[in-house]
């Protein structure tokens, strides 16, 4: 059942929110122990919320567009009275006294929160292996990663634990795990969904977005949370074109550009390149004009990102010092206590990025690192603007490969960072992008065999990029791709 | 000359950094009350506590106040200014960075005229205040050796405007006068209550010295912890002399931060620049640039009150009062408006009479009783009545003082008090002549001395006799008439 079907059934009283929730928890009870999608399950609160929705329907009230829809949120969304850990030991014992705007809007739309999902610590990673509470496993092959950092949310949807889920995407943290888990993932335009209550990783790049089983649900899920919020100064006060209304308008006449620098280059697996080419052909067959386009500066995206994101993170994460909340490790004086707390509380990847970022902002290095990275960012924005003079949307792979095996990249941070090479430019530009499942492939090495002796097939995602506030067109193209998916 | 002080061949060079808390209703980036003296940690929320996930939203009123400051000190207020993060760890700073402004402040290149000398002001920028730590146990309230520390975050996020002057100040007196003038102006434009003792205005001084005629600056020391204008004057003077002492005895000045101690009247070394932080400034990604609209600018311009310097000049011209009196009238908030209201309904006497009564007994009473001007029982119309009665001669000056004290205490109108108590100046020539006869009879020696004495002695004895006569009337005698009668009687001796 899609989220659209659930909401429709619950709103009309055809299904009770409780029975929908029971189905989802039944699946959770079977597979959660193996997959570890959640840091915290909100079973009791969820059934309470479901019952409240059923009573509202019984009274003739409309609980909202997500009535009774089971939803999972990444454990870096503040939830009033529910622990929020960011998968870090440093936030041990902390319970936020307030709801993030996204969570408040979900409650207002009648959604039922089932739990807080696992992530790479503070959203830093591409495999969910950096969680302090253990990794999440890919439901298509539990020996492989689900991607990250929003791996738990991707798995929650892929495994049917929740109808939709939300994550945050700083450099690909929604789209890459969506691709690896075979679900739809959206990174909306920067500023379209309020960041208030999203624990910051890199403020100028972070953006909340949904996971869903199909494009239609993704549209519904995004529309439930987006829109201006006075609590977020970077929130866009703009009219958003309805997504659900225009989904089925087709792609006839739309111009689609395949980004050469992110598609037919070394490092993108041939089976992934083949899927992008197939999606392009399908769009062409549906009436779109498809051509190649060059966006030269995106090649520097990864380098710029690994200066800007750690720089902002080094400042954002300074507040975890043991003084006010979370963990505290004893020290003889304040500075020693601060160091002891941060040493014990943060994992290796978080420490690596804090050091990178601190260095990039240091006196004497600012201009050559942070300053230069910001210039690259400007170049990328300009290059995209030129591309969008000729094209309505752009097409690329979402991730360079299918889901990889646990531990295969943990020893080599650079190899891990390359997982996001196709997704990062969108964050740097502040634009929107969506990953749509488009067939499967067997991995080039180490394939797990199914019971009948064939290598397990793993999902592949293709990515549609659009300029800021170009979501309506982007969703139309995504819908057309989905319709032609193998 | 106070504006340019030279000591032992060295001139003093001072630049001042003034932090003033803006008197907005709420904090700089959240809706918490901006209030001094609340119970600890009651004016706090996720934003000013820097809780994970919280985001700042700029208080528009603080921008408006900064624009007023821009107008008052002839600042350039650019189309766009930017907030930066200043990164360093301190327990009373919730995010371990301070949201401040760096290379694109809201106000740049202003000026302030101090006694005819133009002091350039480099910049004024907005930033958030920190919380306040209290160290319990150990060595007298200091963090080292304390048993534990308590932090009150009520002040965290309170808007501050940091106003930084160029090193244009050349004496301790001028430094004090700069702060005085700055404070009066900030008060007049209503952006801060500028109480140095409560910390809503904090002054740091960068002090150096150099040989007269030198073009390069000497090594400077930053002096902190001056809690009054008087201590600014003392601290700068002390620090300059300390540096001259060092140089003349062949030693070198260390660039460092020094702490002014009010009790021993000295500055003490706090930390040297070698321990300086690398603040790793970068643009605050959670805020958008500050871009005051044309409407906001013109609104601010239209609401600007008359500034203290202009007001003083106008009152000196219009009322023929002294610079000193003008300063007193203008510096006390609301007093100039009070005086103008009294002058407007003045029946007899001059504006100067009003000013004299205000700067004398009136302010004395307010200060003694801690009464606010707005709460004072004697209103401008009452004061005008009182002055009218004294100048018109129906009551004496001394009687006037009593009536004023009574009016301030009771709230009754001066005319009513005079009528009820039957107060009147004795202007009856017969009665006053009688008084003088009694005084003459009681002071035969003085009369003898008058008769035989030279002009100087005559003047002295005349004064004595007048005083005795005034005393005998208990101050109620009409002084003009009494003088006239005294002269007649002395001539007739």
mmCIF file of N, CA, C and O in Angstrom, chain A residues 78 91 94 97-98 190 194-200 203-204 230-234 311-312 314-316 318-321 323-325 334 338 342 357-358 361-363 366 370, chain B residues 45-47 49-58 84-85 87-97 143-144 149 151 153 278-288:
data_model
loop_
_atom_site.group_PDB
_atom_site.id
_atom_site.type_symbol
_atom_site.label_atom_id
_atom_site.label_comp_id
_atom_site.label_asym_id
_atom_site.label_seq_id
_atom_site.Cartn_x
_atom_site.Cartn_y
_atom_site.Cartn_z
ATOM 1 N N UNK A 78 15.001 16.884 15.626
ATOM 2 C CA UNK A 78 14.602 17.027 17.023
ATOM 3 C C UNK A 78 13.143 16.634 17.196
ATOM 4 O O UNK A 78 12.268 17.056 16.445
ATOM 5 N N UNK A 91 25.665 12.769 22.361
ATOM 6 C CA UNK A 91 24.328 13.244 22.724
ATOM 7 C C UNK A 91 23.592 12.268 23.642
ATOM 8 O O UNK A 91 22.384 12.419 23.865
ATOM 9 N N UNK A 94 20.339 12.867 25.936
ATOM 10 C CA UNK A 94 19.680 14.152 25.648
ATOM 11 C C UNK A 94 18.324 13.931 24.997
ATOM 12 O O UNK A 94 18.185 13.132 24.069
ATOM 13 N N UNK A 97 13.692 19.437 24.001
ATOM 14 C CA UNK A 97 12.452 20.007 24.543
ATOM 15 C C UNK A 97 11.566 20.583 23.446
ATOM 16 O O UNK A 97 10.583 21.258 23.749
ATOM 17 N N UNK A 98 11.909 20.347 22.196
ATOM 18 C CA UNK A 98 11.099 20.937 21.121
ATOM 19 C C UNK A 98 11.119 20.049 19.891
ATOM 20 O O UNK A 98 12.017 19.224 19.716
ATOM 21 N N UNK A 190 17.347 24.084 -1.642
ATOM 22 C CA UNK A 190 17.789 24.625 -0.363
ATOM 23 C C UNK A 190 16.817 25.730 0.070
ATOM 24 O O UNK A 190 16.510 26.637 -0.699
ATOM 25 N N UNK A 194 12.062 23.701 6.007
ATOM 26 C CA UNK A 194 12.720 24.356 7.146
ATOM 27 C C UNK A 194 13.764 23.445 7.780
ATOM 28 O O UNK A 194 13.528 22.257 7.986
ATOM 29 N N UNK A 195 14.915 24.021 8.119
ATOM 30 C CA UNK A 195 15.945 23.274 8.836
ATOM 31 C C UNK A 195 15.800 23.436 10.350
ATOM 32 O O UNK A 195 16.606 22.908 11.110
ATOM 33 N N UNK A 196 14.791 24.202 10.795
ATOM 34 C CA UNK A 196 14.671 24.418 12.240
ATOM 35 C C UNK A 196 14.437 23.076 12.935
ATOM 36 O O UNK A 196 13.490 22.359 12.627
ATOM 37 N N UNK A 197 15.327 22.738 13.850
ATOM 38 C CA UNK A 197 15.207 21.468 14.558
ATOM 39 C C UNK A 197 15.917 20.312 13.892
ATOM 40 O O UNK A 197 15.901 19.196 14.410
ATOM 41 N N UNK A 198 16.539 20.556 12.740
ATOM 42 C CA UNK A 198 17.417 19.546 12.142
ATOM 43 C C UNK A 198 18.808 19.801 12.701
ATOM 44 O O UNK A 198 19.348 20.901 12.539
ATOM 45 N N UNK A 199 19.379 18.821 13.383
ATOM 46 C CA UNK A 199 20.703 19.040 13.979
ATOM 47 C C UNK A 199 21.705 19.271 12.852
ATOM 48 O O UNK A 199 21.837 18.446 11.943
ATOM 49 N N UNK A 200 22.384 20.416 12.923
ATOM 50 C CA UNK A 200 23.188 20.864 11.790
ATOM 51 C C UNK A 200 24.458 20.035 11.611
ATOM 52 O O UNK A 200 25.137 19.685 12.567
ATOM 53 N N UNK A 203 25.528 23.808 7.559
ATOM 54 C CA UNK A 203 24.302 24.604 7.457
ATOM 55 C C UNK A 203 23.961 25.074 6.048
ATOM 56 O O UNK A 203 22.794 25.153 5.698
ATOM 57 N N UNK A 204 24.968 25.399 5.249
ATOM 58 C CA UNK A 204 24.661 25.959 3.926
ATOM 59 C C UNK A 204 24.342 24.862 2.918
ATOM 60 O O UNK A 204 24.031 25.155 1.767
ATOM 61 N N UNK A 230 9.188 30.938 9.489
ATOM 62 C CA UNK A 230 9.882 32.116 10.039
ATOM 63 C C UNK A 230 11.004 31.763 11.018
ATOM 64 O O UNK A 230 11.828 32.623 11.337
ATOM 65 N N UNK A 231 11.061 30.524 11.479
ATOM 66 C CA UNK A 231 12.125 30.133 12.410
ATOM 67 C C UNK A 231 13.450 29.819 11.699
ATOM 68 O O UNK A 231 14.466 29.594 12.342
ATOM 69 N N UNK A 232 13.425 29.751 10.377
ATOM 70 C CA UNK A 232 14.634 29.464 9.610
ATOM 71 C C UNK A 232 14.881 30.635 8.665
ATOM 72 O O UNK A 232 14.128 30.851 7.723
ATOM 73 N N UNK A 233 15.952 31.407 8.939
ATOM 74 C CA UNK A 233 16.223 32.612 8.138
ATOM 75 C C UNK A 233 16.518 32.285 6.679
ATOM 76 O O UNK A 233 16.397 33.154 5.817
ATOM 77 N N UNK A 234 16.939 31.048 6.398
ATOM 78 C CA UNK A 234 17.261 30.689 5.022
ATOM 79 C C UNK A 234 16.062 30.032 4.327
ATOM 80 O O UNK A 234 16.177 29.564 3.205
ATOM 81 N N UNK A 311 34.300 22.638 7.298
ATOM 82 C CA UNK A 311 34.494 23.952 7.938
ATOM 83 C C UNK A 311 33.249 24.315 8.751
ATOM 84 O O UNK A 311 33.344 24.678 9.930
ATOM 85 N N UNK A 312 32.095 24.211 8.113
ATOM 86 C CA UNK A 312 30.862 24.544 8.833
ATOM 87 C C UNK A 312 30.624 23.567 9.982
ATOM 88 O O UNK A 312 30.183 23.949 11.069
ATOM 89 N N UNK A 314 32.866 22.005 11.741
ATOM 90 C CA UNK A 314 33.781 22.238 12.866
ATOM 91 C C UNK A 314 33.196 23.280 13.812
ATOM 92 O O UNK A 314 33.387 23.218 15.026
ATOM 93 N N UNK A 315 32.458 24.237 13.248
ATOM 94 C CA UNK A 315 31.824 25.275 14.061
ATOM 95 C C UNK A 315 30.497 24.777 14.645
ATOM 96 O O UNK A 315 30.219 24.961 15.835
ATOM 97 N N UNK A 316 29.695 24.106 13.821
ATOM 98 C CA UNK A 316 28.394 23.606 14.296
ATOM 99 C C UNK A 316 28.538 22.614 15.452
ATOM 100 O O UNK A 316 27.682 22.541 16.326
ATOM 101 N N UNK A 318 30.911 22.536 17.653
ATOM 102 C CA UNK A 318 31.673 23.047 18.801
ATOM 103 C C UNK A 318 30.834 23.040 20.078
ATOM 104 O O UNK A 318 31.359 22.967 21.181
ATOM 105 N N UNK A 319 29.501 23.088 19.916
ATOM 106 C CA UNK A 319 28.628 23.213 21.092
ATOM 107 C C UNK A 319 28.596 21.942 21.935
ATOM 108 O O UNK A 319 28.129 21.982 23.070
ATOM 109 N N UNK A 320 29.053 20.814 21.383
ATOM 110 C CA UNK A 320 29.027 19.571 22.155
ATOM 111 C C UNK A 320 30.276 19.529 23.024
ATOM 112 O O UNK A 320 31.315 19.019 22.620
ATOM 113 N N UNK A 321 30.152 20.130 24.193
ATOM 114 C CA UNK A 321 31.333 20.340 25.027
ATOM 115 C C UNK A 321 31.145 19.799 26.441
ATOM 116 O O UNK A 321 32.004 19.985 27.301
ATOM 117 N N UNK A 323 29.097 20.822 28.640
ATOM 118 C CA UNK A 323 28.678 21.836 29.614
ATOM 119 C C UNK A 323 27.168 21.793 29.860
ATOM 120 O O UNK A 323 26.725 21.793 31.009
ATOM 121 N N UNK A 324 26.382 21.751 28.804
ATOM 122 C CA UNK A 324 24.937 21.965 28.944
ATOM 123 C C UNK A 324 24.072 20.719 28.800
ATOM 124 O O UNK A 324 23.028 20.624 29.423
ATOM 125 N N UNK A 325 24.452 19.788 27.922
ATOM 126 C CA UNK A 325 23.587 18.623 27.684
ATOM 127 C C UNK A 325 24.442 17.490 27.132
ATOM 128 O O UNK A 325 25.591 17.687 26.742
ATOM 129 N N UNK A 334 37.761 23.083 33.062
ATOM 130 C CA UNK A 334 36.763 23.110 31.990
ATOM 131 C C UNK A 334 37.346 22.624 30.663
ATOM 132 O O UNK A 334 36.745 21.791 29.979
ATOM 133 N N UNK A 338 36.109 19.515 28.521
ATOM 134 C CA UNK A 338 35.671 19.662 27.128
ATOM 135 C C UNK A 338 36.374 18.642 26.238
ATOM 136 O O UNK A 338 35.737 17.926 25.457
ATOM 137 N N UNK A 342 34.711 15.407 24.272
ATOM 138 C CA UNK A 342 34.706 15.351 22.808
ATOM 139 C C UNK A 342 35.524 14.164 22.304
ATOM 140 O O UNK A 342 35.173 13.544 21.292
ATOM 141 N N UNK A 357 38.045 20.809 8.896
ATOM 142 C CA UNK A 357 37.343 22.089 8.845
ATOM 143 C C UNK A 357 38.059 23.163 9.645
ATOM 144 O O UNK A 357 38.131 24.322 9.223
ATOM 145 N N UNK A 358 38.585 22.785 10.794
ATOM 146 C CA UNK A 358 39.311 23.745 11.625
ATOM 147 C C UNK A 358 40.529 24.257 10.865
ATOM 148 O O UNK A 358 40.824 25.455 10.838
ATOM 149 N N UNK A 361 39.734 26.721 8.003
ATOM 150 C CA UNK A 361 39.323 28.076 8.415
ATOM 151 C C UNK A 361 40.441 28.827 9.132
ATOM 152 O O UNK A 361 40.277 29.988 9.491
ATOM 153 N N UNK A 362 41.585 28.170 9.352
ATOM 154 C CA UNK A 362 42.626 28.778 10.180
ATOM 155 C C UNK A 362 43.235 30.010 9.518
ATOM 156 O O UNK A 362 43.286 30.115 8.290
ATOM 157 N N UNK A 363 43.709 30.900 10.379
ATOM 158 C CA UNK A 363 44.360 32.117 9.908
ATOM 159 C C UNK A 363 45.489 31.731 8.964
ATOM 160 O O UNK A 363 46.283 30.846 9.250
ATOM 161 N N UNK A 366 42.650 30.332 5.266
ATOM 162 C CA UNK A 366 41.263 30.586 4.878
ATOM 163 C C UNK A 366 41.137 30.826 3.370
ATOM 164 O O UNK A 366 40.348 30.179 2.693
ATOM 165 N N UNK A 370 39.023 27.516 2.367
ATOM 166 C CA UNK A 370 37.593 27.838 2.439
ATOM 167 C C UNK A 370 37.215 28.871 1.374
ATOM 168 O O UNK A 370 36.221 28.723 0.666
ATOM 169 N N UNK B 45 15.717 29.906 25.715
ATOM 170 C CA UNK B 45 14.960 29.022 24.815
ATOM 171 C C UNK B 45 15.969 28.198 24.025
ATOM 172 O O UNK B 45 17.173 28.408 24.156
ATOM 173 N N UNK B 46 15.497 27.262 23.190
ATOM 174 C CA UNK B 46 16.460 26.452 22.424
ATOM 175 C C UNK B 46 17.464 27.294 21.633
ATOM 176 O O UNK B 46 18.630 26.911 21.494
ATOM 177 N N UNK B 47 17.029 28.450 21.129
ATOM 178 C CA UNK B 47 17.917 29.238 20.271
ATOM 179 C C UNK B 47 19.055 29.866 21.074
ATOM 180 O O UNK B 47 20.232 29.697 20.755
ATOM 181 N N UNK B 49 20.062 29.075 23.947
ATOM 182 C CA UNK B 49 20.852 28.035 24.613
ATOM 183 C C UNK B 49 21.704 27.272 23.609
ATOM 184 O O UNK B 49 22.489 26.404 23.980
ATOM 185 N N UNK B 50 21.526 27.573 22.319
ATOM 186 C CA UNK B 50 22.297 26.884 21.289
ATOM 187 C C UNK B 50 22.013 25.397 21.247
ATOM 188 O O UNK B 50 22.895 24.602 20.952
ATOM 189 N N UNK B 51 20.771 24.986 21.545
ATOM 190 C CA UNK B 51 20.452 23.560 21.510
ATOM 191 C C UNK B 51 20.635 23.040 20.081
ATOM 192 O O UNK B 51 20.460 23.779 19.124
ATOM 193 N N UNK B 52 20.962 21.753 19.952
ATOM 194 C CA UNK B 52 21.102 21.169 18.621
ATOM 195 C C UNK B 52 19.852 21.451 17.792
ATOM 196 O O UNK B 52 18.733 21.321 18.291
ATOM 197 N N UNK B 53 20.061 21.843 16.543
ATOM 198 C CA UNK B 53 18.944 22.058 15.632
ATOM 199 C C UNK B 53 18.355 23.456 15.648
ATOM 200 O O UNK B 53 17.584 23.816 14.763
ATOM 201 N N UNK B 54 18.685 24.263 16.658
ATOM 202 C CA UNK B 54 18.089 25.600 16.725
ATOM 203 C C UNK B 54 18.762 26.527 15.720
ATOM 204 O O UNK B 54 19.910 26.311 15.335
ATOM 205 N N UNK B 55 18.034 27.545 15.288
ATOM 206 C CA UNK B 55 18.546 28.481 14.283
ATOM 207 C C UNK B 55 18.241 29.913 14.706
ATOM 208 O O UNK B 55 17.211 30.175 15.319
ATOM 209 N N UNK B 56 19.128 30.834 14.369
ATOM 210 C CA UNK B 56 18.891 32.247 14.716
ATOM 211 C C UNK B 56 18.007 32.956 13.704
ATOM 212 O O UNK B 56 18.038 32.647 12.518
ATOM 213 N N UNK B 57 17.208 33.893 14.191
ATOM 214 C CA UNK B 57 16.456 34.788 13.307
ATOM 215 C C UNK B 57 16.715 36.207 13.818
ATOM 216 O O UNK B 57 16.491 36.507 14.982
ATOM 217 N N UNK B 58 17.204 37.059 12.941
ATOM 218 C CA UNK B 58 17.645 38.392 13.353
ATOM 219 C C UNK B 58 16.475 39.276 13.808
ATOM 220 O O UNK B 58 15.452 39.367 13.131
ATOM 221 N N UNK B 84 29.161 37.033 10.880
ATOM 222 C CA UNK B 84 30.187 36.000 10.856
ATOM 223 C C UNK B 84 30.132 35.222 12.160
ATOM 224 O O UNK B 84 29.591 35.697 13.154
ATOM 225 N N UNK B 85 30.738 34.043 12.141
ATOM 226 C CA UNK B 85 30.908 33.305 13.391
ATOM 227 C C UNK B 85 32.336 33.514 13.889
ATOM 228 O O UNK B 85 33.291 33.373 13.121
ATOM 229 N N UNK B 87 34.778 31.885 16.348
ATOM 230 C CA UNK B 87 34.847 30.584 16.998
ATOM 231 C C UNK B 87 35.861 30.531 18.138
ATOM 232 O O UNK B 87 37.054 30.760 17.912
ATOM 233 N N UNK B 88 35.400 30.276 19.326
ATOM 234 C CA UNK B 88 36.287 29.955 20.447
ATOM 235 C C UNK B 88 35.453 29.298 21.536
ATOM 236 O O UNK B 88 34.237 29.472 21.581
ATOM 237 N N UNK B 89 36.121 28.530 22.377
ATOM 238 C CA UNK B 89 35.398 27.795 23.417
ATOM 239 C C UNK B 89 35.323 28.612 24.692
ATOM 240 O O UNK B 89 36.340 29.086 25.183
ATOM 241 N N UNK B 90 34.132 28.794 25.198
ATOM 242 C CA UNK B 90 33.969 29.360 26.539
ATOM 243 C C UNK B 90 32.639 28.880 27.094
ATOM 244 O O UNK B 90 31.628 28.935 26.401
ATOM 245 N N UNK B 91 32.619 28.369 28.335
ATOM 246 C CA UNK B 91 31.400 27.719 28.834
ATOM 247 C C UNK B 91 30.160 28.612 28.849
ATOM 248 O O UNK B 91 29.052 28.099 28.749
ATOM 249 N N UNK B 92 30.345 29.933 28.977
ATOM 250 C CA UNK B 92 29.138 30.758 29.020
ATOM 251 C C UNK B 92 28.667 31.181 27.624
ATOM 252 O O UNK B 92 27.720 31.936 27.475
ATOM 253 N N UNK B 93 29.348 30.636 26.602
ATOM 254 C CA UNK B 93 28.923 30.906 25.226
ATOM 255 C C UNK B 93 28.314 29.617 24.668
ATOM 256 O O UNK B 93 29.019 28.678 24.331
ATOM 257 N N UNK B 94 26.974 29.542 24.555
ATOM 258 C CA UNK B 94 26.295 28.259 24.330
ATOM 259 C C UNK B 94 26.735 27.499 23.081
ATOM 260 O O UNK B 94 26.758 26.289 23.084
ATOM 261 N N UNK B 95 27.054 28.190 22.000
ATOM 262 C CA UNK B 95 27.373 27.475 20.764
ATOM 263 C C UNK B 95 28.880 27.318 20.586
ATOM 264 O O UNK B 95 29.342 26.732 19.616
ATOM 265 N N UNK B 96 29.637 27.885 21.517
ATOM 266 C CA UNK B 96 31.087 27.957 21.368
ATOM 267 C C UNK B 96 31.503 28.690 20.097
ATOM 268 O O UNK B 96 32.588 28.483 19.564
ATOM 269 N N UNK B 97 30.618 29.513 19.601
ATOM 270 C CA UNK B 97 30.992 30.587 18.674
ATOM 271 C C UNK B 97 30.059 31.743 18.949
ATOM 272 O O UNK B 97 28.940 31.537 19.431
ATOM 273 N N UNK B 143 37.728 31.543 38.251
ATOM 274 C CA UNK B 143 37.465 30.195 37.747
ATOM 275 C C UNK B 143 38.526 29.211 38.221
ATOM 276 O O UNK B 143 38.227 28.063 38.526
ATOM 277 N N UNK B 144 39.784 29.685 38.338
ATOM 278 C CA UNK B 144 40.841 28.774 38.768
ATOM 279 C C UNK B 144 40.685 28.464 40.241
ATOM 280 O O UNK B 144 40.616 29.364 41.076
ATOM 281 N N UNK B 149 31.181 25.952 38.959
ATOM 282 C CA UNK B 149 30.751 27.202 38.338
ATOM 283 C C UNK B 149 29.293 27.096 37.953
ATOM 284 O O UNK B 149 28.819 26.034 37.565
ATOM 285 N N UNK B 151 26.250 28.884 35.554
ATOM 286 C CA UNK B 151 26.132 29.749 34.388
ATOM 287 C C UNK B 151 24.684 30.203 34.229
ATOM 288 O O UNK B 151 23.770 29.400 34.275
ATOM 289 N N UNK B 153 22.305 31.930 31.581
ATOM 290 C CA UNK B 153 22.251 32.235 30.153
ATOM 291 C C UNK B 153 21.226 33.314 29.806
ATOM 292 O O UNK B 153 20.930 33.514 28.644
ATOM 293 N N UNK B 278 42.864 32.072 17.492
ATOM 294 C CA UNK B 278 42.543 32.162 16.072
ATOM 295 C C UNK B 278 41.044 31.932 15.990
ATOM 296 O O UNK B 278 40.562 30.820 16.185
ATOM 297 N N UNK B 279 40.304 33.002 15.740
ATOM 298 C CA UNK B 279 38.840 32.924 15.841
ATOM 299 C C UNK B 279 38.183 32.239 14.644
ATOM 300 O O UNK B 279 36.990 31.992 14.662
ATOM 301 N N UNK B 280 38.936 31.977 13.608
ATOM 302 C CA UNK B 280 38.400 31.264 12.437
ATOM 303 C C UNK B 280 37.049 31.840 11.988
ATOM 304 O O UNK B 280 36.068 31.129 11.848
ATOM 305 N N UNK B 281 37.050 33.151 11.803
ATOM 306 C CA UNK B 281 35.826 33.809 11.325
ATOM 307 C C UNK B 281 35.383 33.222 9.985
ATOM 308 O O UNK B 281 36.207 33.006 9.110
ATOM 309 N N UNK B 282 34.109 32.986 9.826
ATOM 310 C CA UNK B 282 33.562 32.707 8.491
ATOM 311 C C UNK B 282 32.093 33.128 8.486
ATOM 312 O O UNK B 282 31.469 33.236 9.543
ATOM 313 N N UNK B 283 31.556 33.419 7.301
ATOM 314 C CA UNK B 283 30.193 33.955 7.231
ATOM 315 C C UNK B 283 29.184 32.991 7.867
ATOM 316 O O UNK B 283 29.232 31.797 7.606
ATOM 317 N N UNK B 284 28.293 33.515 8.697
ATOM 318 C CA UNK B 284 27.290 32.702 9.397
ATOM 319 C C UNK B 284 26.286 32.156 8.382
ATOM 320 O O UNK B 284 25.489 32.922 7.807
ATOM 321 N N UNK B 285 26.315 30.842 8.106
ATOM 322 C CA UNK B 285 25.448 30.303 7.055
ATOM 323 C C UNK B 285 23.976 30.236 7.462
ATOM 324 O O UNK B 285 23.116 30.048 6.596
ATOM 325 N N UNK B 286 23.684 30.388 8.747
ATOM 326 C CA UNK B 286 22.296 30.301 9.194
ATOM 327 C C UNK B 286 21.563 31.638 9.111
ATOM 328 O O UNK B 286 20.382 31.720 9.444
ATOM 329 N N UNK B 287 22.281 32.694 8.705
ATOM 330 C CA UNK B 287 21.629 34.002 8.576
ATOM 331 C C UNK B 287 21.846 34.532 7.174
ATOM 332 O O UNK B 287 22.833 34.195 6.521
ATOM 333 N N UNK B 288 20.922 35.352 6.721
ATOM 334 C CA UNK B 288 21.090 35.977 5.418
ATOM 335 C C UNK B 288 21.688 37.373 5.645
ATOM 336 O O UNK B 288 21.612 37.901 6.749
#
